[in-house]
Amino acid sequence: MKQSPELYLVLDNCFAIKRWVRPAEWMRVAKEIGFSYVQASTDNEMDPLFSTEGYMDEWFREVEKAQRETGVTVANFFTGYQTYRTIGLAHHNAGMAEHLKQNWIFELMRRAKGLGAKGLGFSFWAIPEAAMQQPDEYKKREGQIIRIMQEIAAYARQIGGFEVSFEQMYVPYQPPFTIGQTERYLQRVYEANGNPAYVTLDTGHMIGQAKYQKPTREQLVESFGKERPGIWLGSDRQYAQWQSFRKSGDYERGADEILSGMEEYGYLFAGPEDTDEYEWFRRLAKYSPIVHMQQTDGVTAGHVSFTPKANKTGIITGERLLSAIAESYAREDEIMPPAEKIYLSFELFYSNMATKYSIFEQLRETLAYWRRFIPRDGITLAEALKNRKA
């Protein structure tokens, strides 16, 4: 391993939304559970656009006070559902995209940096259906995202000692959703002026890629014998072709033409490797200073805790995850400087009907499981792996 990052276990305060809303409240809960680091979700009463300037000033003062009193540190900030539900930086109105960059992202970066936080992560764009159906328009929107990310990365360098990360997703209209696409985003941002933007990997964000696999010729020919394709064809154009060739009965020619047409819409398809959670980490973990942690069975991603019950059917294990991260850091090829610290951040959701006692129990069980692999915050990956072998 060329480099061994420090590892930290972090609790995202999304668990506290609408219940423990003041900084002193959710920091106290984090401390009682056993966490020393938290990630602040902007959904928990501090969205830069929903909040007044005076309230934001007050909120950050409360955080500073609570940090001193509890010893808990806000390591990073992350977007929540409020911004996730927009097309954000891919907006068709350039003024809207600029507004979000300046008054949401830059504003929060300045405040977070002043607090001493290490970074800001976000899922802050989606490409609408009309653009997805037009390769030229898709390319334009993607170029807009990359350009704005270059500006955000440059601003992170300007304020100093601060990292920004975009989150990888699992459907085509929320790029990047493949490993190759993510690598390309990282490279295009970094090569502009040498300012890195990182990626946030989520252990449950590989559940959708299996639905977007490019079919084989044999699968296409076979599909014509059915009432509906039953396979992913990509664009509306390919679905229209499928209907036409199904009626004509020229299945062989139809399969060839549909496959040929798919080449123009490559961004609508994932590969087999993109369905593998651990392959994402083997390839990209060293560029992921913030990792979102959730247990998953590989089919659904409900942001489930790492309880003994969930771990029986879950596919995320400490051994495999740390090994995959180590493989990433051992790779010779480098897109940009690797992360020196990785914050394994538990982004766990709970039912509105869950009692606080149930929530606390699941959080304690989650922390207990992961402390078997990361016994203390700040331990290096090499040391953590060595301890497991001892």
CSV table of C-alpha atoms in Angstrom, one decimal:
chain,number,residue,atom,x,y,z
A,1,MET,CA,0.0,0.0,0.0
A,2,LYS,CA,1.6,3.3,-1.2
A,3,GLN,CA,-0.3,5.4,1.4
A,4,SER,CA,-2.3,4.5,4.5
A,5,PRO,CA,-5.2,6.9,5.2
A,6,GLU,CA,-6.5,7.6,8.7
A,7,LEU,CA,-10.0,6.2,9.4
A,8,TYR,CA,-12.8,7.7,11.4
A,9,LEU,CA,-16.3,6.5,12.4
A,10,VAL,CA,-18.8,9.3,11.9
A,11,LEU,CA,-22.5,9.6,12.7
A,12,ASP,CA,-24.6,11.6,10.2
A,13,ASN,CA,-27.1,13.6,12.1
A,14,CYS,CA,-29.9,12.7,9.7
A,15,PHE,CA,-31.0,10.2,12.3
A,16,ALA,CA,-32.1,13.2,14.4
A,17,ILE,CA,-34.2,15.1,11.8
A,18,LYS,CA,-37.3,16.6,13.4
A,19,ARG,CA,-36.5,15.1,16.8
A,20,TRP,CA,-33.1,16.3,18.0
A,21,VAL,CA,-32.8,19.6,16.1
A,22,ARG,CA,-30.5,21.8,18.1
A,23,PRO,CA,-26.7,21.2,17.8
A,24,ALA,CA,-26.4,20.5,21.6
A,25,GLU,CA,-29.1,17.9,21.3
A,26,TRP,CA,-27.8,15.7,18.5
A,27,MET,CA,-24.2,16.1,19.7
A,28,ARG,CA,-25.2,14.9,23.1
A,29,VAL,CA,-26.9,11.9,21.6
A,30,ALA,CA,-23.8,11.2,19.5
A,31,LYS,CA,-21.6,11.3,22.5
A,32,GLU,CA,-23.9,9.1,24.6
A,33,ILE,CA,-23.9,6.5,21.8
A,34,GLY,CA,-20.1,6.7,21.6
A,35,PHE,CA,-19.3,8.8,18.6
A,36,SER,CA,-16.7,11.5,18.7
A,37,TYR,CA,-17.4,12.8,15.1
A,38,VAL,CA,-20.6,13.8,13.3
A,39,GLN,CA,-21.6,14.7,9.8
A,40,ALA,CA,-24.1,17.6,9.7
A,41,SER,CA,-26.9,17.1,7.2
A,42,THR,CA,-28.4,20.3,5.9
A,43,ASP,CA,-31.8,18.7,6.3
A,44,ASN,CA,-31.5,19.1,10.0
A,45,GLU,CA,-32.6,22.7,10.4
A,46,MET,CA,-29.7,24.5,8.6
A,47,ASP,CA,-30.3,24.6,4.9
A,48,PRO,CA,-28.5,27.8,3.6
A,49,LEU,CA,-31.4,28.8,1.4
A,50,PHE,CA,-34.3,28.0,3.8
A,51,SER,CA,-32.6,29.6,6.7
A,52,THR,CA,-32.1,33.3,7.4
A,53,GLU,CA,-28.7,34.8,7.7
A,54,GLY,CA,-29.3,35.5,11.4
A,55,TYR,CA,-30.4,32.0,12.1
A,56,MET,CA,-27.4,30.5,10.3
A,57,ASP,CA,-25.1,32.7,12.5
A,58,GLU,CA,-26.9,31.5,15.6
A,59,TRP,CA,-26.7,27.9,14.5
A,60,PHE,CA,-23.0,27.9,13.9
A,61,ARG,CA,-22.4,29.6,17.3
A,62,GLU,CA,-24.4,26.8,18.9
A,63,VAL,CA,-22.3,24.2,17.1
A,64,GLU,CA,-19.1,25.8,18.4
A,65,LYS,CA,-20.4,25.9,21.9
A,66,ALA,CA,-21.7,22.3,21.7
A,67,GLN,CA,-18.3,21.1,20.3
A,68,ARG,CA,-16.5,22.6,23.3
A,69,GLU,CA,-19.0,21.2,25.8
A,70,THR,CA,-19.3,17.6,24.4
A,71,GLY,CA,-16.0,17.0,22.8
A,72,VAL,CA,-17.8,15.9,19.6
A,73,THR,CA,-16.5,17.4,16.4
A,74,VAL,CA,-18.5,18.2,13.2
A,75,ALA,CA,-16.1,16.6,10.7
A,76,ASN,CA,-18.1,17.3,7.5
A,77,PHE,CA,-21.3,18.7,6.1
A,78,PHE,CA,-23.6,17.0,3.5
A,79,THR,CA,-26.7,17.8,1.5
A,80,GLY,CA,-29.9,16.1,2.4
A,81,TYR,CA,-33.2,15.5,0.6
A,82,GLN,CA,-34.1,19.2,0.1
A,83,THR,CA,-31.4,19.7,-2.5
A,84,TYR,CA,-31.5,16.1,-3.7
A,85,ARG,CA,-35.0,16.7,-5.0
A,86,THR,CA,-33.8,19.3,-7.6
A,87,ILE,CA,-31.9,19.2,-10.9
A,88,GLY,CA,-29.6,21.7,-9.1
A,89,LEU,CA,-26.3,22.4,-10.9
A,90,ALA,CA,-27.6,20.9,-14.1
A,91,HIS,CA,-30.5,23.4,-14.2
A,92,HIS,CA,-31.6,24.6,-17.6
A,93,ASN,CA,-31.6,28.2,-16.3
A,94,ALA,CA,-27.9,29.2,-15.9
A,95,GLY,CA,-28.9,31.9,-13.4
A,96,MET,CA,-30.4,29.2,-11.1
A,97,ALA,CA,-27.3,27.0,-11.3
A,98,GLU,CA,-25.1,30.0,-10.5
A,99,HIS,CA,-27.4,31.0,-7.6
A,100,LEU,CA,-27.1,27.5,-6.1
A,101,LYS,CA,-23.4,27.5,-6.5
A,102,GLN,CA,-22.9,31.0,-4.9
A,103,ASN,CA,-25.6,31.1,-2.3
A,104,TRP,CA,-25.8,27.5,-1.2
A,105,ILE,CA,-22.5,25.7,-1.9
A,106,PHE,CA,-20.0,28.6,-1.5
A,107,GLU,CA,-22.0,30.0,1.4
A,108,LEU,CA,-21.9,26.7,3.3
A,109,MET,CA,-18.2,26.1,2.4
A,110,ARG,CA,-17.2,29.4,4.0
A,111,ARG,CA,-19.2,28.7,7.1
A,112,ALA,CA,-18.0,25.1,7.4
A,113,LYS,CA,-14.4,26.1,6.9
A,114,GLY,CA,-14.8,28.8,9.6
A,115,LEU,CA,-16.1,26.1,12.0
A,116,GLY,CA,-13.1,23.9,11.3
A,117,ALA,CA,-14.9,21.2,9.3
A,118,LYS,CA,-12.9,19.3,6.8
A,119,GLY,CA,-15.3,19.1,3.9
A,120,LEU,CA,-18.6,19.4,2.2
A,121,GLY,CA,-20.3,16.6,0.2
A,122,PHE,CA,-23.4,16.8,-2.0
A,123,SER,CA,-25.8,15.1,-4.4
A,124,PHE,CA,-26.8,18.3,-6.1
A,125,TRP,CA,-27.8,17.5,-9.7
A,126,ALA,CA,-29.9,15.4,-12.0
A,127,ILE,CA,-30.4,15.5,-15.7
A,128,PRO,CA,-34.1,15.7,-16.8
A,129,GLU,CA,-35.7,13.2,-19.1
A,130,ALA,CA,-35.8,15.5,-22.2
A,131,ALA,CA,-32.1,16.0,-22.0
A,132,MET,CA,-31.5,12.3,-21.5
A,133,GLN,CA,-33.1,11.6,-24.8
A,134,GLN,CA,-30.9,14.0,-26.7
A,135,PRO,CA,-27.1,13.1,-26.7
A,136,ASP,CA,-26.1,16.6,-27.6
A,137,GLU,CA,-28.2,18.1,-24.8
A,138,TYR,CA,-27.0,15.5,-22.3
A,139,LYS,CA,-23.4,16.4,-23.2
A,140,LYS,CA,-24.2,20.1,-22.7
A,141,ARG,CA,-25.7,19.5,-19.2
A,142,GLU,CA,-22.8,17.2,-18.3
A,143,GLY,CA,-20.3,19.9,-19.4
A,144,GLN,CA,-22.2,22.4,-17.3
A,145,ILE,CA,-21.8,20.1,-14.2
A,146,ILE,CA,-18.1,19.6,-14.8
A,147,ARG,CA,-17.5,23.3,-15.3
A,148,ILE,CA,-19.3,24.2,-12.1
A,149,MET,CA,-17.5,21.5,-10.2
A,150,GLN,CA,-14.2,22.9,-11.5
A,151,GLU,CA,-15.2,26.3,-10.0
A,152,ILE,CA,-16.2,24.7,-6.7
A,153,ALA,CA,-12.9,22.8,-6.5
A,154,ALA,CA,-11.0,26.0,-7.2
A,155,TYR,CA,-12.9,27.7,-4.4
A,156,ALA,CA,-12.1,24.9,-2.0
A,157,ARG,CA,-8.4,25.4,-2.8
A,158,GLN,CA,-8.8,29.2,-2.4
A,159,ILE,CA,-10.2,28.9,1.2
A,160,GLY,CA,-7.6,26.2,2.0
A,161,GLY,CA,-7.7,22.9,3.8
A,162,PHE,CA,-11.1,22.0,2.6
A,163,GLU,CA,-12.4,19.1,0.4
A,164,VAL,CA,-15.5,18.9,-1.7
A,165,SER,CA,-17.1,15.7,-2.8
A,166,PHE,CA,-19.9,14.8,-5.2
A,167,GLU,CA,-21.9,11.6,-4.5
A,168,GLN,CA,-22.1,8.7,-6.9
A,169,MET,CA,-25.6,7.5,-7.6
A,170,TYR,CA,-27.2,4.4,-9.2
A,171,VAL,CA,-29.5,5.6,-12.1
A,172,PRO,CA,-28.5,7.2,-15.4
A,173,TYR,CA,-30.2,10.5,-14.8
A,174,GLN,CA,-28.1,11.1,-11.7
A,175,PRO,CA,-24.5,10.9,-13.0
A,176,PRO,CA,-22.1,9.6,-12.2
A,177,PHE,CA,-23.6,6.2,-11.8
A,178,THR,CA,-20.8,4.0,-13.2
A,179,ILE,CA,-17.2,3.5,-12.2
A,180,GLY,CA,-15.9,4.7,-15.5
A,181,GLN,CA,-18.1,7.7,-15.5
A,182,THR,CA,-17.0,8.6,-12.0
A,183,GLU,CA,-13.3,8.3,-12.9
A,184,ARG,CA,-14.0,10.6,-15.9
A,185,TYR,CA,-15.7,13.2,-13.7
A,186,LEU,CA,-12.8,13.2,-11.2
A,187,GLN,CA,-10.2,13.5,-14.0
A,188,ARG,CA,-12.0,16.2,-15.9
A,189,VAL,CA,-12.4,18.4,-12.8
A,190,TYR,CA,-8.8,17.8,-11.7
A,191,GLU,CA,-7.1,18.3,-15.1
A,192,ALA,CA,-8.5,21.8,-15.5
A,193,ASN,CA,-6.3,23.5,-12.9
A,194,GLY,CA,-5.1,20.8,-10.6
A,195,ASN,CA,-7.9,21.4,-8.0
A,196,PRO,CA,-9.4,18.1,-6.9
A,197,ALA,CA,-13.0,17.3,-6.3
A,198,TYR,CA,-13.6,14.0,-4.6
A,199,VAL,CA,-16.3,11.4,-4.7
A,200,THR,CA,-18.5,10.1,-1.9
A,201,LEU,CA,-19.0,6.4,-2.3
A,202,ASP,CA,-22.2,5.0,-0.7
A,203,THR,CA,-22.2,1.3,0.2
A,204,GLY,CA,-25.8,1.0,-1.0
A,205,HIS,CA,-25.5,3.0,-4.2
A,206,MET,CA,-24.9,0.0,-6.5
A,207,ILE,CA,-28.4,-1.5,-6.4
A,208,GLY,CA,-29.8,0.2,-9.5
A,209,GLN,CA,-27.0,-0.5,-12.1
A,210,ALA,CA,-28.2,-4.1,-12.7
A,211,LYS,CA,-31.4,-2.7,-14.3
A,212,TYR,CA,-29.4,-0.7,-16.8
A,213,GLN,CA,-27.2,-3.3,-18.4
A,214,LYS,CA,-26.8,-3.3,-22.1
A,215,PRO,CA,-28.4,-6.5,-23.6
A,216,THR,CA,-26.7,-9.0,-25.8
A,217,ARG,CA,-27.7,-9.6,-29.3
A,218,GLU,CA,-29.2,-13.0,-28.3
A,219,GLN,CA,-31.3,-11.3,-25.6
A,220,LEU,CA,-32.6,-8.8,-28.1
A,221,VAL,CA,-33.5,-11.4,-30.7
A,222,GLU,CA,-35.3,-13.4,-28.0
A,223,SER,CA,-37.1,-10.3,-26.7
A,224,PHE,CA,-39.0,-9.9,-30.0
A,225,GLY,CA,-41.1,-12.9,-29.1
A,226,LYS,CA,-42.6,-11.2,-26.1
A,227,GLU,CA,-45.2,-8.5,-25.7
A,228,ARG,CA,-42.7,-6.2,-23.9
A,229,PRO,CA,-38.9,-6.1,-24.2
A,230,GLY,CA,-38.2,-7.1,-20.6
A,231,ILE,CA,-34.7,-5.7,-21.0
A,232,TRP,CA,-33.3,-2.2,-20.9
A,233,LEU,CA,-33.0,-0.7,-24.3
A,234,GLY,CA,-32.0,2.8,-23.2
A,235,SER,CA,-33.5,5.6,-25.3
A,236,ASP,CA,-37.0,6.2,-26.6
A,237,ARG,CA,-35.6,5.8,-30.1
A,238,GLN,CA,-34.5,2.2,-29.3
A,239,TYR,CA,-37.8,1.3,-27.8
A,240,ALA,CA,-39.6,2.7,-30.9
A,241,GLN,CA,-37.3,0.6,-33.1
A,242,TRP,CA,-38.0,-2.5,-31.0
A,243,GLN,CA,-41.8,-2.1,-31.6
A,244,SER,CA,-41.2,-1.6,-35.3
A,245,PHE,CA,-39.0,-4.6,-35.8
A,246,ARG,CA,-41.3,-6.8,-33.6
A,247,LYS,CA,-44.2,-6.0,-36.0
A,248,SER,CA,-42.1,-6.6,-39.1
A,249,GLY,CA,-40.7,-9.9,-37.9
A,250,ASP,CA,-37.1,-9.0,-39.0
A,251,TYR,CA,-35.6,-9.9,-35.6
A,252,GLU,CA,-32.0,-10.4,-36.7
A,253,ARG,CA,-31.7,-7.0,-38.4
A,254,GLY,CA,-33.7,-5.4,-35.6
A,255,ALA,CA,-31.2,-6.6,-33.0
A,256,ASP,CA,-28.3,-5.3,-35.0
A,257,GLU,CA,-29.8,-1.9,-35.6
A,258,ILE,CA,-30.8,-1.4,-32.0
A,259,LEU,CA,-27.4,-2.4,-30.7
A,260,SER,CA,-25.8,0.0,-33.1
A,261,GLY,CA,-28.1,2.8,-32.1
A,262,MET,CA,-27.2,2.3,-28.4
A,263,GLU,CA,-23.7,3.4,-29.0
A,264,GLU,CA,-24.9,7.0,-29.2
A,265,TYR,CA,-26.5,6.6,-25.8
A,266,GLY,CA,-23.7,5.0,-23.8
A,267,TYR,CA,-24.4,7.2,-20.8
A,268,LEU,CA,-27.7,5.2,-20.3
A,269,PHE,CA,-26.0,1.9,-19.6
A,270,ALA,CA,-23.9,0.4,-16.8
A,271,GLY,CA,-21.6,-2.6,-16.9
A,272,PRO,CA,-21.4,-5.7,-14.8
A,273,GLU,CA,-18.6,-4.3,-12.7
A,274,ASP,CA,-20.9,-1.4,-11.7
A,275,THR,CA,-23.2,-3.7,-9.8
A,276,ASP,CA,-20.3,-4.8,-7.5
A,277,GLU,CA,-20.1,-2.7,-4.3
A,278,TYR,CA,-16.6,-3.8,-3.6
A,279,GLU,CA,-15.3,-3.2,-7.1
A,280,TRP,CA,-16.3,0.5,-6.6
A,281,PHE,CA,-14.2,0.6,-3.5
A,282,ARG,CA,-11.3,-1.2,-5.1
A,283,ARG,CA,-11.2,1.3,-7.9
A,284,LEU,CA,-12.3,4.6,-6.2
A,285,ALA,CA,-12.0,4.4,-2.3
A,286,LYS,CA,-8.7,6.4,-2.3
A,287,TYR,CA,-10.7,9.3,-3.8
A,288,SER,CA,-13.5,9.1,-1.3
A,289,PRO,CA,-12.7,11.0,1.9
A,290,ILE,CA,-16.4,10.7,2.9
A,291,VAL,CA,-18.0,7.3,2.6
A,292,HIS,CA,-21.7,6.9,3.3
A,293,MET,CA,-22.3,3.7,5.3
A,294,GLN,CA,-25.4,1.6,5.3
A,295,GLN,CA,-26.1,-2.1,5.4
A,296,THR,CA,-27.7,-3.5,2.2
A,297,ASP,CA,-28.7,-6.9,0.8
A,298,GLY,CA,-27.6,-5.7,-2.6
A,299,VAL,CA,-31.2,-5.3,-3.8
A,300,THR,CA,-32.5,-2.5,-1.7
A,301,ALA,CA,-30.8,0.5,0.0
A,302,GLY,CA,-32.9,1.5,2.9
A,303,HIS,CA,-30.0,3.1,4.9
A,304,VAL,CA,-30.3,0.3,7.4
A,305,SER,CA,-28.1,0.1,10.6
A,306,PHE,CA,-25.5,-2.6,11.0
A,307,THR,CA,-27.4,-4.6,13.6
A,308,PRO,CA,-26.8,-8.3,14.1
A,309,LYS,CA,-30.1,-9.0,12.4
A,310,ALA,CA,-29.4,-6.8,9.4
A,311,ASN,CA,-25.8,-8.2,9.1
A,312,LYS,CA,-27.1,-11.7,8.6
A,313,THR,CA,-28.5,-10.8,5.2
A,314,GLY,CA,-26.3,-7.8,4.5
A,315,ILE,CA,-23.4,-7.9,2.1
A,316,ILE,CA,-21.3,-5.1,3.7
A,317,THR,CA,-18.7,-6.5,6.1
A,318,GLY,CA,-15.8,-4.8,7.8
A,319,GLU,CA,-13.2,-7.3,6.5
A,320,ARG,CA,-14.2,-6.9,2.9
A,321,LEU,CA,-14.7,-3.2,3.0
A,322,LEU,CA,-11.3,-2.5,4.5
A,323,SER,CA,-9.6,-4.9,2.1
A,324,ALA,CA,-11.2,-3.2,-0.8
A,325,ILE,CA,-10.1,0.2,0.4
A,326,ALA,CA,-6.5,-1.1,0.8
A,327,GLU,CA,-6.6,-2.4,-2.8
A,328,SER,CA,-7.6,1.0,-4.0
A,329,TYR,CA,-4.6,2.6,-2.2
A,330,ALA,CA,-2.3,-0.1,-3.6
A,331,ARG,CA,-3.2,0.8,-7.2
A,332,GLU,CA,-0.4,2.4,-9.2
A,333,ASP,CA,-2.6,4.5,-11.4
A,334,GLU,CA,-3.6,7.8,-10.0
A,335,ILE,CA,-6.2,10.3,-11.3
A,336,MET,CA,-5.3,12.9,-8.6
A,337,PRO,CA,-3.9,13.0,-5.0
A,338,PRO,CA,-5.6,10.3,-2.8
A,339,ALA,CA,-7.5,11.3,0.3
A,340,GLU,CA,-5.4,11.3,3.5
A,341,LYS,CA,-8.4,10.7,5.8
A,342,ILE,CA,-11.5,8.7,5.2
A,343,TYR,CA,-14.6,9.4,7.3
A,344,LEU,CA,-16.9,6.4,7.3
A,345,SER,CA,-20.1,8.2,7.9
A,346,PHE,CA,-23.2,6.3,9.0
A,347,GLU,CA,-26.1,7.8,7.0
A,348,LEU,CA,-28.9,5.8,8.7
A,349,PHE,CA,-32.6,6.4,8.3
A,350,TYR,CA,-35.4,5.4,10.7
A,351,SER,CA,-39.1,5.2,10.5
A,352,ASN,CA,-41.2,8.0,11.9
A,353,MET,CA,-42.7,5.4,14.2
A,354,ALA,CA,-39.4,4.2,15.6
A,355,THR,CA,-39.0,5.0,19.3
A,356,LYS,CA,-35.9,6.8,20.4
A,357,TYR,CA,-34.9,3.7,22.4
A,358,SER,CA,-35.0,1.6,19.2
A,359,ILE,CA,-32.9,4.2,17.3
A,360,PHE,CA,-30.3,4.4,20.1
A,361,GLU,CA,-30.0,0.6,20.3
A,362,GLN,CA,-29.5,0.3,16.5
A,363,LEU,CA,-26.9,3.1,16.6
A,364,ARG,CA,-25.0,1.4,19.5
A,365,GLU,CA,-25.1,-1.9,17.7
A,366,THR,CA,-23.8,-0.3,14.5
A,367,LEU,CA,-20.9,1.4,16.4
A,368,ALA,CA,-20.1,-1.8,18.3
A,369,TYR,CA,-19.8,-3.8,15.0
A,370,TRP,CA,-17.5,-1.3,13.3
A,371,ARG,CA,-15.3,-0.7,16.4
A,372,ARG,CA,-14.2,-4.3,15.9
A,373,PHE,CA,-12.4,-3.1,12.8
A,374,ILE,CA,-11.6,0.5,13.7
A,375,PRO,CA,-11.0,0.4,17.4
A,376,ARG,CA,-10.1,4.1,17.6
A,377,ASP,CA,-10.6,7.1,15.4
A,378,GLY,CA,-7.5,8.2,13.5
A,379,ILE,CA,-6.1,4.7,13.2
A,380,THR,CA,-4.4,4.1,9.9
A,381,LEU,CA,-5.7,1.6,7.5
A,382,ALA,CA,-2.5,-0.4,7.6
A,383,GLU,CA,-2.7,-0.6,11.4
A,384,ALA,CA,-6.4,-1.6,11.3
A,385,LEU,CA,-5.7,-4.4,8.9
A,386,LYS,CA,-2.7,-5.5,10.9
A,387,ASN,CA,-4.8,-5.6,14.1
A,388,ARG,CA,-7.3,-7.9,12.3
A,389,LYS,CA,-4.6,-10.4,11.4
A,390,ALA,CA,-3.1,-10.4,14.9
